[in-house]
CSV table of C-alpha atoms and ligand atoms in Angstrom, one decimal:
chain,number,residue,atom,x,y,z
A,1,UNK,CA,19.5,-16.6,-26.1
A,2,UNK,CA,19.5,-18.0,-22.6
A,3,UNK,CA,21.9,-20.5,-21.1
A,4,UNK,CA,20.2,-23.3,-19.3
A,5,UNK,CA,22.3,-22.3,-16.6
A,6,UNK,CA,21.7,-18.3,-16.8
A,7,UNK,CA,17.9,-19.0,-16.9
A,8,UNK,CA,18.6,-21.5,-13.9
A,9,UNK,CA,20.4,-18.9,-11.3
A,10,UNK,CA,18.4,-16.5,-12.4
A,11,UNK,CA,14.9,-18.7,-10.5
A,12,UNK,CA,16.7,-18.8,-7.8
A,13,UNK,CA,17.5,-15.4,-7.6
A,14,UNK,CA,14.2,-15.0,-7.5
A,15,UNK,CA,13.1,-17.7,-5.8
A,16,UNK,CA,15.1,-16.5,-3.1
A,17,UNK,CA,13.8,-12.8,-3.1
A,18,UNK,CA,10.1,-14.1,-2.8
A,19,UNK,CA,11.3,-16.6,0.0
A,20,UNK,CA,13.2,-13.2,1.8
A,21,UNK,CA,9.4,-11.4,1.9
A,22,UNK,CA,8.0,-14.6,3.3
A,23,UNK,CA,10.7,-15.0,6.2
A,24,UNK,CA,10.8,-11.4,6.4
A,25,UNK,CA,6.8,-10.1,6.6
A,26,UNK,CA,5.2,-11.8,9.6
A,27,UNK,CA,8.0,-11.1,11.7
A,28,UNK,CA,7.4,-7.4,11.1
A,29,UNK,CA,4.3,-7.1,12.0
A,30,UNK,CA,5.3,-9.0,14.8
A,31,UNK,CA,8.1,-6.7,15.8
A,32,UNK,CA,5.5,-3.9,15.0
A,33,UNK,CA,2.8,-5.3,17.6
A,34,UNK,CA,5.3,-5.8,20.1
A,35,UNK,CA,7.3,-2.7,19.8
A,36,UNK,CA,3.7,-0.9,20.2
A,37,UNK,CA,2.4,-3.1,23.3
A,38,UNK,CA,5.4,-3.4,25.2
A,39,UNK,CA,8.7,0.0,24.2
A,40,UNK,CA,5.1,2.0,24.6
A,41,UNK,CA,4.9,2.5,20.2
A,42,UNK,CA,8.9,3.5,20.2
A,43,UNK,CA,11.1,1.7,17.6
A,44,UNK,CA,13.6,-0.9,19.3
A,45,UNK,CA,16.1,-3.2,18.6
A,46,UNK,CA,14.3,-7.0,17.7
A,47,UNK,CA,15.5,-8.9,21.2
A,48,UNK,CA,15.3,-12.5,22.0
A,49,UNK,CA,12.2,-11.3,24.4
A,50,UNK,CA,10.8,-10.6,21.3
A,51,UNK,CA,10.3,-13.8,20.1
A,52,UNK,CA,10.2,-15.0,23.9
A,53,UNK,CA,6.5,-13.5,23.4
A,54,UNK,CA,5.4,-15.9,20.3
A,55,UNK,CA,2.7,-18.3,21.7
A,56,UNK,CA,1.1,-21.1,20.6
A,57,UNK,CA,-2.6,-20.8,19.4
A,58,UNK,CA,-5.3,-21.0,21.8
A,59,UNK,CA,-8.1,-22.5,21.4
A,60,UNK,CA,-10.2,-19.2,22.2
A,61,UNK,CA,-7.5,-17.9,19.2
A,62,UNK,CA,-8.7,-21.2,16.8
A,63,UNK,CA,-12.4,-20.5,17.2
A,64,UNK,CA,-12.3,-17.1,16.7
A,65,UNK,CA,-10.4,-16.9,13.5
A,66,UNK,CA,-12.0,-20.3,12.0
A,67,UNK,CA,-15.2,-18.7,13.5
A,68,UNK,CA,-14.7,-15.6,11.4
A,69,UNK,CA,-13.9,-16.9,8.4
A,70,UNK,CA,-17.0,-19.5,8.5
A,71,UNK,CA,-18.7,-16.8,9.1
A,72,UNK,CA,-17.6,-14.7,6.2
A,73,UNK,CA,-17.8,-17.6,3.9
A,74,UNK,CA,-21.0,-18.6,5.0
A,75,UNK,CA,-22.4,-15.2,4.2
A,76,UNK,CA,-20.8,-14.9,1.1
A,77,UNK,CA,-22.6,-18.3,-0.3
A,78,UNK,CA,-25.5,-17.6,1.3
A,79,UNK,CA,-26.9,-14.4,0.9
A,80,UNK,CA,-28.5,-13.0,-2.1
A,81,UNK,CA,-26.8,-10.6,-4.4
A,82,UNK,CA,-26.6,-9.0,-7.8
A,83,UNK,CA,-24.1,-11.1,-10.8
A,84,UNK,CA,-21.9,-9.0,-12.5
A,85,UNK,CA,-19.4,-10.2,-15.0
A,86,UNK,CA,-15.5,-9.1,-14.0
A,87,UNK,CA,-13.1,-8.1,-16.7
A,88,UNK,CA,-12.1,-9.9,-20.0
A,89,UNK,CA,-9.5,-12.7,-19.6
A,90,UNK,CA,-6.9,-13.6,-21.9
A,91,UNK,CA,-9.2,-15.9,-23.6
A,92,UNK,CA,-11.5,-13.2,-23.9
A,93,UNK,CA,-14.6,-15.1,-21.5
A,94,UNK,CA,-15.3,-13.3,-18.9
A,95,UNK,CA,-16.1,-14.8,-14.8
A,96,UNK,CA,-19.4,-14.2,-13.0
A,97,UNK,CA,-19.3,-13.0,-9.4
A,98,UNK,CA,-22.3,-12.8,-6.9
A,99,UNK,CA,-21.7,-9.1,-5.1
A,100,UNK,CA,-23.6,-9.6,-2.1
A,101,UNK,CA,-21.0,-7.7,0.3
A,102,UNK,CA,-22.7,-4.2,1.3
A,103,UNK,CA,-25.6,-6.4,2.8
A,104,UNK,CA,-22.4,-9.3,4.1
A,105,UNK,CA,-20.8,-6.4,5.9
A,106,UNK,CA,-23.9,-5.7,8.0
A,107,UNK,CA,-24.8,-9.4,8.6
A,108,UNK,CA,-21.4,-8.9,10.2
A,109,UNK,CA,-22.0,-6.1,12.5
A,110,UNK,CA,-25.5,-7.5,13.4
A,111,UNK,CA,-23.5,-10.9,14.1
A,112,UNK,CA,-21.1,-8.7,16.2
A,113,UNK,CA,-23.4,-7.3,18.6
A,114,UNK,CA,-25.1,-10.1,19.0
A,115,UNK,CA,-22.0,-12.2,20.8
A,116,UNK,CA,-20.7,-9.0,22.4
A,117,UNK,CA,-24.4,-8.1,23.5
A,118,UNK,CA,-25.3,-11.3,25.0
A,119,UNK,CA,-21.4,-10.9,26.6
A,120,UNK,CA,-20.4,-14.3,24.8
A,121,UNK,CA,-17.6,-12.5,23.2
A,122,UNK,CA,-15.6,-9.8,25.1
A,123,UNK,CA,-15.5,-6.2,23.4
A,124,UNK,CA,-12.0,-6.2,24.2
A,125,UNK,CA,-11.3,-10.2,22.9
A,126,UNK,CA,-9.0,-9.2,19.5
A,127,UNK,CA,-6.7,-6.8,21.5
A,128,UNK,CA,-6.6,-9.6,24.4
A,129,UNK,CA,-6.0,-12.5,22.4
A,130,UNK,CA,-4.2,-10.7,19.5
A,131,UNK,CA,-0.4,-12.6,19.7
A,132,UNK,CA,-1.9,-16.1,19.8
A,133,UNK,CA,-4.6,-15.1,17.0
A,134,UNK,CA,-1.9,-13.7,15.1
A,135,UNK,CA,-0.1,-16.7,15.1
A,136,UNK,CA,-3.0,-18.6,14.0
A,137,UNK,CA,-4.0,-16.1,11.3
A,138,UNK,CA,-0.4,-16.8,10.3
A,139,UNK,CA,-1.1,-20.9,10.5
A,140,UNK,CA,-4.5,-20.5,8.5
A,141,UNK,CA,-2.3,-18.2,5.8
A,142,UNK,CA,0.4,-20.4,5.4
A,143,UNK,CA,-1.7,-23.4,4.7
A,144,UNK,CA,-4.5,-21.8,2.9
A,145,UNK,CA,-1.7,-21.3,0.6
A,146,UNK,CA,-0.3,-24.8,0.2
A,147,UNK,CA,-4.4,-25.3,-0.7
A,148,UNK,CA,-3.9,-22.6,-3.6
A,149,UNK,CA,-0.9,-24.2,-4.7
A,150,UNK,CA,-2.1,-27.3,-5.2
A,151,UNK,CA,-5.2,-25.9,-6.6
A,152,UNK,CA,-3.9,-24.1,-9.3
A,153,UNK,CA,-1.4,-27.2,-9.9
A,154,UNK,CA,-4.7,-29.2,-10.8
A,155,UNK,CA,-6.6,-26.7,-12.4
A,156,UNK,CA,-4.3,-24.5,-14.2
A,157,UNK,CA,-4.8,-21.1,-16.5
A,158,UNK,CA,-6.0,-21.5,-20.0
A,159,UNK,CA,-3.3,-19.1,-22.1
A,160,UNK,CA,-1.3,-16.6,-20.1
A,161,UNK,CA,0.4,-18.8,-17.4
A,162,UNK,CA,2.2,-16.8,-15.2
A,163,UNK,CA,4.0,-20.1,-13.6
A,164,UNK,CA,7.8,-20.3,-12.9
A,165,UNK,CA,7.8,-24.1,-12.3
A,166,UNK,CA,9.8,-22.7,-8.8
A,167,UNK,CA,8.5,-24.1,-6.1
A,168,UNK,CA,8.9,-21.3,-4.0
A,169,UNK,CA,8.3,-18.6,-6.2
A,170,UNK,CA,5.2,-19.7,-7.2
A,171,UNK,CA,4.0,-21.0,-3.7
A,172,UNK,CA,4.4,-17.0,-2.9
A,173,UNK,CA,3.2,-15.8,-6.2
A,174,UNK,CA,0.3,-18.5,-7.1
A,175,UNK,CA,-0.3,-20.7,-9.5
A,176,UNK,CA,-3.5,-19.4,-11.1
A,177,UNK,CA,-5.2,-16.5,-11.7
A,178,UNK,CA,-8.9,-17.0,-10.5
A,179,UNK,CA,-8.6,-20.1,-8.2
A,180,UNK,CA,-12.6,-21.4,-7.7
A,181,UNK,CA,-14.0,-24.1,-6.1
A,182,UNK,CA,-17.5,-24.3,-7.8
A,183,UNK,CA,-18.6,-20.9,-7.6
A,184,UNK,CA,-16.5,-19.9,-4.9
A,185,UNK,CA,-13.7,-17.4,-5.7
A,186,UNK,CA,-11.2,-17.4,-3.3
A,187,UNK,CA,-9.3,-14.6,-4.6
A,188,UNK,CA,-12.2,-12.2,-5.1
A,189,UNK,CA,-13.5,-13.7,-1.1
A,190,UNK,CA,-10.4,-13.3,0.3
A,191,UNK,CA,-9.5,-9.8,-1.1
A,192,UNK,CA,-12.8,-8.8,-0.5
A,193,UNK,CA,-14.1,-10.4,3.6
A,194,UNK,CA,-12.5,-12.1,6.0
A,195,UNK,CA,-9.3,-9.3,5.9
A,196,UNK,CA,-11.0,-6.5,5.5
A,197,UNK,CA,-13.9,-6.6,7.9
A,198,UNK,CA,-11.7,-8.1,10.5
A,199,UNK,CA,-9.7,-4.7,10.2
A,200,UNK,CA,-12.6,-2.8,11.3
A,201,UNK,CA,-12.8,-5.6,14.2
A,202,UNK,CA,-9.6,-4.9,15.4
A,203,UNK,CA,-9.3,-1.3,15.1
A,204,UNK,CA,-13.2,-1.3,16.8
A,205,UNK,CA,-11.7,-3.7,19.7
A,206,UNK,CA,-9.0,-1.4,20.5
A,207,UNK,CA,-11.1,1.4,21.2
A,208,UNK,CA,-13.3,-1.1,23.2
A,209,UNK,CA,-9.7,-1.8,24.9
A,210,UNK,CA,-8.9,2.2,25.3
A,211,UNK,CA,-12.6,2.7,26.7
A,212,UNK,CA,-11.6,-0.1,29.7
A,213,UNK,CA,-8.4,1.1,30.5
A,214,UNK,CA,-9.6,4.5,30.6
A,215,UNK,CA,-12.7,5.0,31.3
A,216,UNK,CA,-13.7,7.0,28.3
A,217,UNK,CA,-13.0,7.2,24.4
A,218,UNK,CA,-11.0,9.5,22.9
A,219,UNK,CA,-11.4,11.8,19.8
A,220,UNK,CA,-9.0,10.3,17.7
A,221,UNK,CA,-9.7,7.2,18.4
A,222,UNK,CA,-13.1,8.2,17.7
A,223,UNK,CA,-11.7,9.6,14.5
A,224,UNK,CA,-9.4,6.9,13.7
A,225,UNK,CA,-12.4,4.0,13.9
A,226,UNK,CA,-14.6,6.4,12.0
A,227,UNK,CA,-12.7,6.9,9.0
A,228,UNK,CA,-11.9,3.4,8.6
A,229,UNK,CA,-14.8,2.2,8.9
A,230,UNK,CA,-16.5,4.7,6.5
A,231,UNK,CA,-13.7,3.6,3.9
A,232,UNK,CA,-14.9,-0.5,4.1
A,233,UNK,CA,-18.2,0.7,3.8
A,234,UNK,CA,-17.2,2.6,1.1
A,235,UNK,CA,-16.1,-0.1,-0.3
A,236,UNK,CA,-18.5,-1.8,-0.5
A,237,UNK,CA,-21.2,0.6,-1.2
A,238,UNK,CA,-19.0,0.4,-4.5
A,239,UNK,CA,-18.2,-3.3,-4.6
A,240,UNK,CA,-18.4,-3.6,-7.9
A,241,UNK,CA,-15.3,-1.3,-8.9
A,242,UNK,CA,-13.4,-4.2,-7.2
A,243,UNK,CA,-13.4,-6.9,-10.4
A,244,UNK,CA,-11.7,-3.5,-12.7
A,245,UNK,CA,-8.5,-3.6,-9.9
A,246,UNK,CA,-5.0,-5.0,-10.7
A,247,UNK,CA,-5.2,-7.6,-7.9
A,248,UNK,CA,-8.4,-9.3,-9.5
A,249,UNK,CA,-7.4,-9.1,-13.1
A,250,UNK,CA,-3.8,-9.9,-13.5
A,251,UNK,CA,-2.3,-11.1,-9.8
A,252,UNK,CA,-2.3,-14.9,-8.9
A,253,UNK,CA,-3.7,-15.8,-5.8
A,254,UNK,CA,-1.1,-17.0,-3.8
A,255,UNK,CA,0.8,-16.6,-0.6
A,256,UNK,CA,1.5,-13.2,-1.2
A,257,UNK,CA,-2.0,-11.6,-2.2
A,258,UNK,CA,-3.7,-14.4,0.6
A,259,UNK,CA,-1.0,-13.6,3.3
A,260,UNK,CA,-2.0,-9.9,2.4
A,261,UNK,CA,-5.0,-10.0,2.5
A,262,UNK,CA,-6.1,-12.4,5.6
A,263,UNK,CA,-2.5,-11.2,7.7
A,264,UNK,CA,-1.3,-8.2,6.5
A,265,UNK,CA,-4.6,-5.8,6.1
A,266,UNK,CA,-6.1,-6.9,9.2
A,267,UNK,CA,-3.3,-6.9,11.7
A,268,UNK,CA,-1.4,-3.9,9.9
A,269,UNK,CA,-4.0,-1.1,9.1
A,270,UNK,CA,-5.3,-1.0,12.1
A,271,UNK,CA,-1.5,-0.3,14.2
A,272,UNK,CA,-3.5,3.6,15.1
A,273,UNK,CA,-6.4,2.7,16.9
A,274,UNK,CA,-3.5,-0.1,18.7
A,275,UNK,CA,-1.3,3.1,19.3
A,276,UNK,CA,-4.0,5.3,20.4
A,277,UNK,CA,-5.0,2.3,23.5
A,278,UNK,CA,-2.4,3.8,25.6
A,279,UNK,CA,-1.7,7.0,23.9
A,280,UNK,CA,-5.3,8.8,23.9
A,281,UNK,CA,-5.0,12.1,22.8
A,282,UNK,CA,-2.1,12.7,20.9
A,283,UNK,CA,-3.3,16.1,19.2
A,284,UNK,CA,-5.9,18.3,20.2
A,285,UNK,CA,-9.4,18.1,19.3
A,286,UNK,CA,-9.1,21.3,17.5
A,287,UNK,CA,-6.4,19.6,15.2
A,288,UNK,CA,-9.0,16.7,14.3
A,289,UNK,CA,-11.0,19.1,12.2
A,290,UNK,CA,-8.1,19.8,9.4
A,291,UNK,CA,-7.6,16.2,9.9
A,292,UNK,CA,-11.3,15.5,9.1
A,293,UNK,CA,-11.0,17.8,6.0
A,294,UNK,CA,-7.7,15.8,4.6
A,295,UNK,CA,-9.5,13.0,5.1
A,296,UNK,CA,-12.9,14.3,3.3
A,297,UNK,CA,-10.8,15.8,0.2
A,298,UNK,CA,-8.7,12.5,-0.3
A,299,UNK,CA,-12.1,10.4,-0.4
A,300,UNK,CA,-13.3,12.8,-2.9
A,301,UNK,CA,-10.3,12.7,-4.8
A,302,UNK,CA,-10.4,8.8,-4.4
A,303,UNK,CA,-13.7,7.6,-5.1
A,304,UNK,CA,-14.3,10.4,-7.6
A,305,UNK,CA,-11.8,9.3,-10.1
A,306,UNK,CA,-12.3,5.7,-9.6
A,307,UNK,CA,-16.6,6.6,-9.6
A,308,UNK,CA,-15.4,8.9,-13.3
A,309,UNK,CA,-13.3,6.1,-15.0
A,310,UNK,CA,-15.9,3.2,-14.0
A,311,UNK,CA,-18.5,5.5,-15.2
A,312,UNK,CA,-16.9,6.2,-18.3
A,313,UNK,CA,-15.7,3.0,-19.3
A,314,UNK,CA,-19.8,2.1,-19.1
A,315,UNK,CA,-20.6,4.8,-20.9
A,316,UNK,CA,-18.6,7.1,-22.5
A,317,UNK,CA,-20.8,9.9,-23.5
A,318,UNK,CA,-21.8,10.3,-19.4
A,319,UNK,CA,-20.8,14.4,-18.1
A,320,UNK,CA,-17.5,14.5,-16.2
A,321,UNK,CA,-17.5,17.9,-13.9
A,322,UNK,CA,-20.8,19.2,-16.4
A,323,UNK,CA,-18.7,18.4,-19.5
A,324,UNK,CA,-18.8,16.0,-22.2
A,325,UNK,CA,-15.6,14.0,-21.7
A,326,UNK,CA,-12.4,13.5,-23.6
A,327,UNK,CA,-10.6,10.9,-24.6
A,328,UNK,CA,-8.1,9.1,-26.8
A,329,UNK,CA,-8.7,6.7,-28.8
A,330,UNK,CA,-6.2,3.0,-28.9
A,331,UNK,CA,-6.1,0.9,-31.1
A,332,UNK,CA,-7.3,-1.8,-28.9
A,333,UNK,CA,-10.8,-0.3,-29.7
A,334,UNK,CA,-10.7,1.1,-26.5
A,335,UNK,CA,-10.7,4.4,-25.2
A,336,UNK,CA,-8.3,6.3,-22.3
A,337,UNK,CA,-10.3,9.1,-19.9
A,338,UNK,CA,-8.3,12.7,-20.4
A,339,UNK,CA,-11.1,14.5,-18.9
A,340,UNK,CA,-11.3,15.0,-15.0
A,341,UNK,CA,-9.5,13.5,-12.6
A,342,UNK,CA,-7.7,11.2,-15.5
A,343,UNK,CA,-6.7,14.9,-16.9
A,344,UNK,CA,-5.1,16.1,-14.2
A,345,UNK,CA,-2.3,13.1,-13.6
A,346,UNK,CA,-2.5,9.0,-13.8
A,347,UNK,CA,-3.7,8.1,-11.0
A,348,UNK,CA,-5.1,10.8,-8.4
A,349,UNK,CA,-7.1,7.2,-7.4
A,350,UNK,CA,-3.8,6.6,-5.5
A,351,UNK,CA,-4.0,10.3,-4.6
A,352,UNK,CA,-6.8,9.8,-2.9
A,353,UNK,CA,-6.5,7.3,-1.1
A,354,UNK,CA,-2.4,8.4,0.5
A,355,UNK,CA,-4.0,11.5,1.6
A,356,UNK,CA,-7.2,9.3,3.9
A,357,UNK,CA,-4.2,7.0,4.9
A,358,UNK,CA,-1.9,10.2,5.9
A,359,UNK,CA,-5.2,11.4,7.8
A,360,UNK,CA,-5.7,8.0,10.1
A,361,UNK,CA,-2.1,8.2,11.1
A,362,UNK,CA,-1.6,12.1,11.6
A,363,UNK,CA,-4.6,10.8,14.5
A,364,UNK,CA,-1.8,10.1,16.3
A,365,UNK,CA,0.0,13.0,16.6
A,366,UNK,CA,3.8,13.4,16.4
A,367,UNK,CA,5.4,11.7,19.0
A,368,UNK,CA,6.4,8.3,18.0
A,369,UNK,CA,6.8,7.1,14.0
A,370,UNK,CA,5.4,3.8,14.1
A,371,UNK,CA,2.0,5.1,13.0
A,372,UNK,CA,3.3,6.6,10.3
A,373,UNK,CA,3.8,3.1,8.5
A,374,UNK,CA,0.7,2.6,7.0
A,375,UNK,CA,1.1,5.8,5.0
A,376,UNK,CA,5.0,5.0,4.4
A,377,UNK,CA,4.9,1.8,3.1
A,378,UNK,CA,1.5,2.7,1.6
A,379,UNK,CA,3.1,5.3,-0.4
A,380,UNK,CA,6.4,2.2,-1.5
A,381,UNK,CA,3.4,0.0,-2.7
A,382,UNK,CA,1.4,2.7,-4.8
A,383,UNK,CA,4.7,3.7,-6.4
A,384,UNK,CA,5.5,0.9,-7.0
A,385,UNK,CA,2.5,-0.4,-8.6
A,386,UNK,CA,2.2,3.1,-10.7
A,387,UNK,CA,5.3,1.9,-12.5
A,388,UNK,CA,4.2,-1.6,-13.1
A,389,UNK,CA,1.1,-0.6,-14.4
A,390,UNK,CA,2.6,2.4,-16.6
A,391,UNK,CA,5.1,-1.1,-17.9
A,392,UNK,CA,2.0,-3.0,-18.7
A,393,UNK,CA,-0.4,-0.1,-20.8
A,394,UNK,CA,2.8,0.7,-22.2
A,395,UNK,CA,3.3,-2.9,-23.8
A,396,UNK,CA,-0.9,-2.6,-23.9
A,397,UNK,CA,-1.3,0.2,-25.8
A,398,UNK,CA,1.3,1.0,-27.5
A,399,UNK,CA,2.5,4.4,-28.9
A,400,UNK,CA,-1.7,5.4,-28.0
A,401,UNK,CA,-0.1,5.4,-24.1
A,402,UNK,CA,2.9,7.6,-25.1
A,403,UNK,CA,0.2,10.0,-26.6
A,404,UNK,CA,-1.6,9.7,-22.8
A,405,UNK,CA,1.4,10.5,-21.3
A,406,UNK,CA,2.6,13.6,-23.1
A,407,UNK,CA,-1.0,14.8,-22.5
A,408,UNK,CA,-1.4,13.9,-18.4
A,409,UNK,CA,2.3,14.4,-17.9
A,410,UNK,CA,2.2,14.2,-13.9
A,411,UNK,CA,1.8,10.1,-12.7
A,412,UNK,CA,0.3,10.5,-8.8
A,413,UNK,CA,0.3,14.1,-8.0
A,414,UNK,CA,-0.1,17.4,-10.2
A,415,UNK,CA,2.5,19.3,-10.6
A,416,UNK,CA,5.2,17.2,-8.4
A,417,UNK,CA,5.4,13.2,-9.5
B,1,LIG,P1,-6.6,1.7,-11.4
B,1,LIG,O1,-8.1,1.7,-11.1
B,1,LIG,O2,-5.9,2.8,-11.7
B,1,LIG,O3,-6.8,0.8,-12.9
B,1,LIG,C1,-5.2,1.0,-13.5
B,1,LIG,C2,-5.8,0.7,-14.7
B,1,LIG,O4,-6.7,1.7,-15.0
B,1,LIG,C3,-4.9,0.8,-16.3
B,1,LIG,O5,-4.3,-0.5,-16.1
B,1,LIG,C4,-5.9,0.7,-17.3
B,1,LIG,O6,-6.4,-0.6,-17.5
B,1,LIG,C5,-6.5,1.6,-17.1
B,1,LIG,N1,-6.8,3.2,-16.7
B,1,LIG,C6,-5.0,3.7,-16.9
B,1,LIG,N2,-5.5,4.6,-17.4
B,1,LIG,C7,-6.8,5.0,-17.7
B,1,LIG,C8,-7.6,6.3,-18.2
B,1,LIG,N3,-7.2,7.1,-18.2
B,1,LIG,N4,-8.9,5.9,-18.6
B,1,LIG,C9,-9.6,4.5,-18.7
B,1,LIG,N5,-8.5,3.6,-18.5
B,1,LIG,C10,-7.3,3.5,-17.4
B,1,LIG,O7,-5.6,0.7,-10.7
B,1,LIG,P2,-5.9,-0.4,-9.3
B,1,LIG,O8,-6.5,-1.3,-9.4
B,1,LIG,O9,-4.4,-0.5,-8.9
B,1,LIG,O10,-6.5,0.6,-7.9
B,1,LIG,C11,-7.9,0.6,-7.4
B,1,LIG,C12,-7.8,1.8,-6.3
B,1,LIG,O11,-7.8,0.3,-5.8
B,1,LIG,C13,-7.7,2.8,-6.5
B,1,LIG,O12,-8.2,4.0,-5.6
B,1,LIG,C14,-6.2,2.1,-5.3
B,1,LIG,O13,-5.9,3.5,-4.3
B,1,LIG,C15,-7.4,1.4,-4.4
B,1,LIG,N6,-5.8,0.4,-3.9
B,1,LIG,C16,-6.1,0.0,-2.7
B,1,LIG,C17,-4.9,-0.8,-1.7
B,1,LIG,C18,-5.5,-1.0,0.0
B,1,LIG,O14,-4.6,-1.7,0.4
B,1,LIG,N7,-6.2,-0.4,0.4
B,1,LIG,C19,-4.4,-1.6,-2.5
B,1,LIG,C20,-4.7,-1.5,-3.6
B,1,LIG,C21,-5.2,-0.4,-4.8
B,1,LIG,P3,-7.2,-1.0,-19.1
B,1,LIG,O15,-6.1,-2.3,-19.4
B,1,LIG,O16,-8.2,-1.3,-18.4
B,1,LIG,O17,-7.5,-0.3,-19.9
């Protein structure tokens, strides 16, 4: 049995490690921006000068960010969509979600085109205002997370609760799985809207900056903007698939996910386009051909594997690559797919995602390592996630999972890992 003092010290260790994330991650993004903008994309030791560059939010940065957030929330609430059920919760019930992302995505670009076309907002504004905007976005995400903490305390989850009672842990990791205000689902909204579309807006604004500085858009900049636009557009086209992802099903919604969705994704995922502003042509145009093929192949593996599982769950008889799918029946009454991509490795969907991420980085050539931050971080994230998912499935499916793992040996990369 664990003594109160042991569990107390374990909790303070857990609290300290999650607080470290909160203290470490926001300066990390700022440091990368500073290296890109002030150090020509080279790695540089953090300095006082870097800290002195942290500005206060400006009226424009606040107006931009709040305007963006309100626009996204308004579209989410007002635009019609199809209603779907999420995965079963611990008590067997299912939440209903309105899916209108595809329409909201294109309506957002219509609004952006109107604002930029009429000259009300400059196309380069996200680059020019990045520093105050970054501070504004952080303040917003930290504040929103306070709201989520209080909200989760007032409306705790029925059945399983993942809270520890330690303030810092619960603030960072969240106090509720699906915090909602009426039918407005805070987690799905933040996961799928303001940050994700803002990432593409950042990349496009960085493209506009390159154009403003050099009088033309380079082929690598066009490629990376296209690849990322495609990735996000595709996400909305297959929006229903998000309801079965790990974050939506298993993670509480606290600072970690909220800050990740609202700040990390838009500010970190657009690093390649940021780099290309001052280094327009780090690779020759012919090099873009194999890079585009890598993106295409990655997309086929990523989308193909996610769709195979999704369709299999809806109809276990639906053909995969022209054949009736094979599966392992579990004692829980569900089936584990072992055909198609799911017979090659347990997470081919992660492999496809990583291939696309690598393609975005390769567009930046080999002079600097910082543009490769994305694929490095993403590899760590997905390897760790595959590990957690394996533990989760081992508990959930027991011996059936062992049989599945014996049949599908590789975790992510067939023949390698
Ligand atoms: P998965 O979509 O791979 O879902 C894993 C779950 O699927 C398991 O927990 C299990 O759930 C079920 N499952 C596992 N194996 C099988 C099988 N053989 N047959 C049937 N069901 C199976 O994981 P994620 O939610 O992590 O990822 C979804 C996508 O999102 C991936 O493509 C990933 O690359 C992407 N992603 C992108 C991120 C980004 O920042 N761009 C971040 C994270 C993910 P069950 O309990 O239902 O059996």
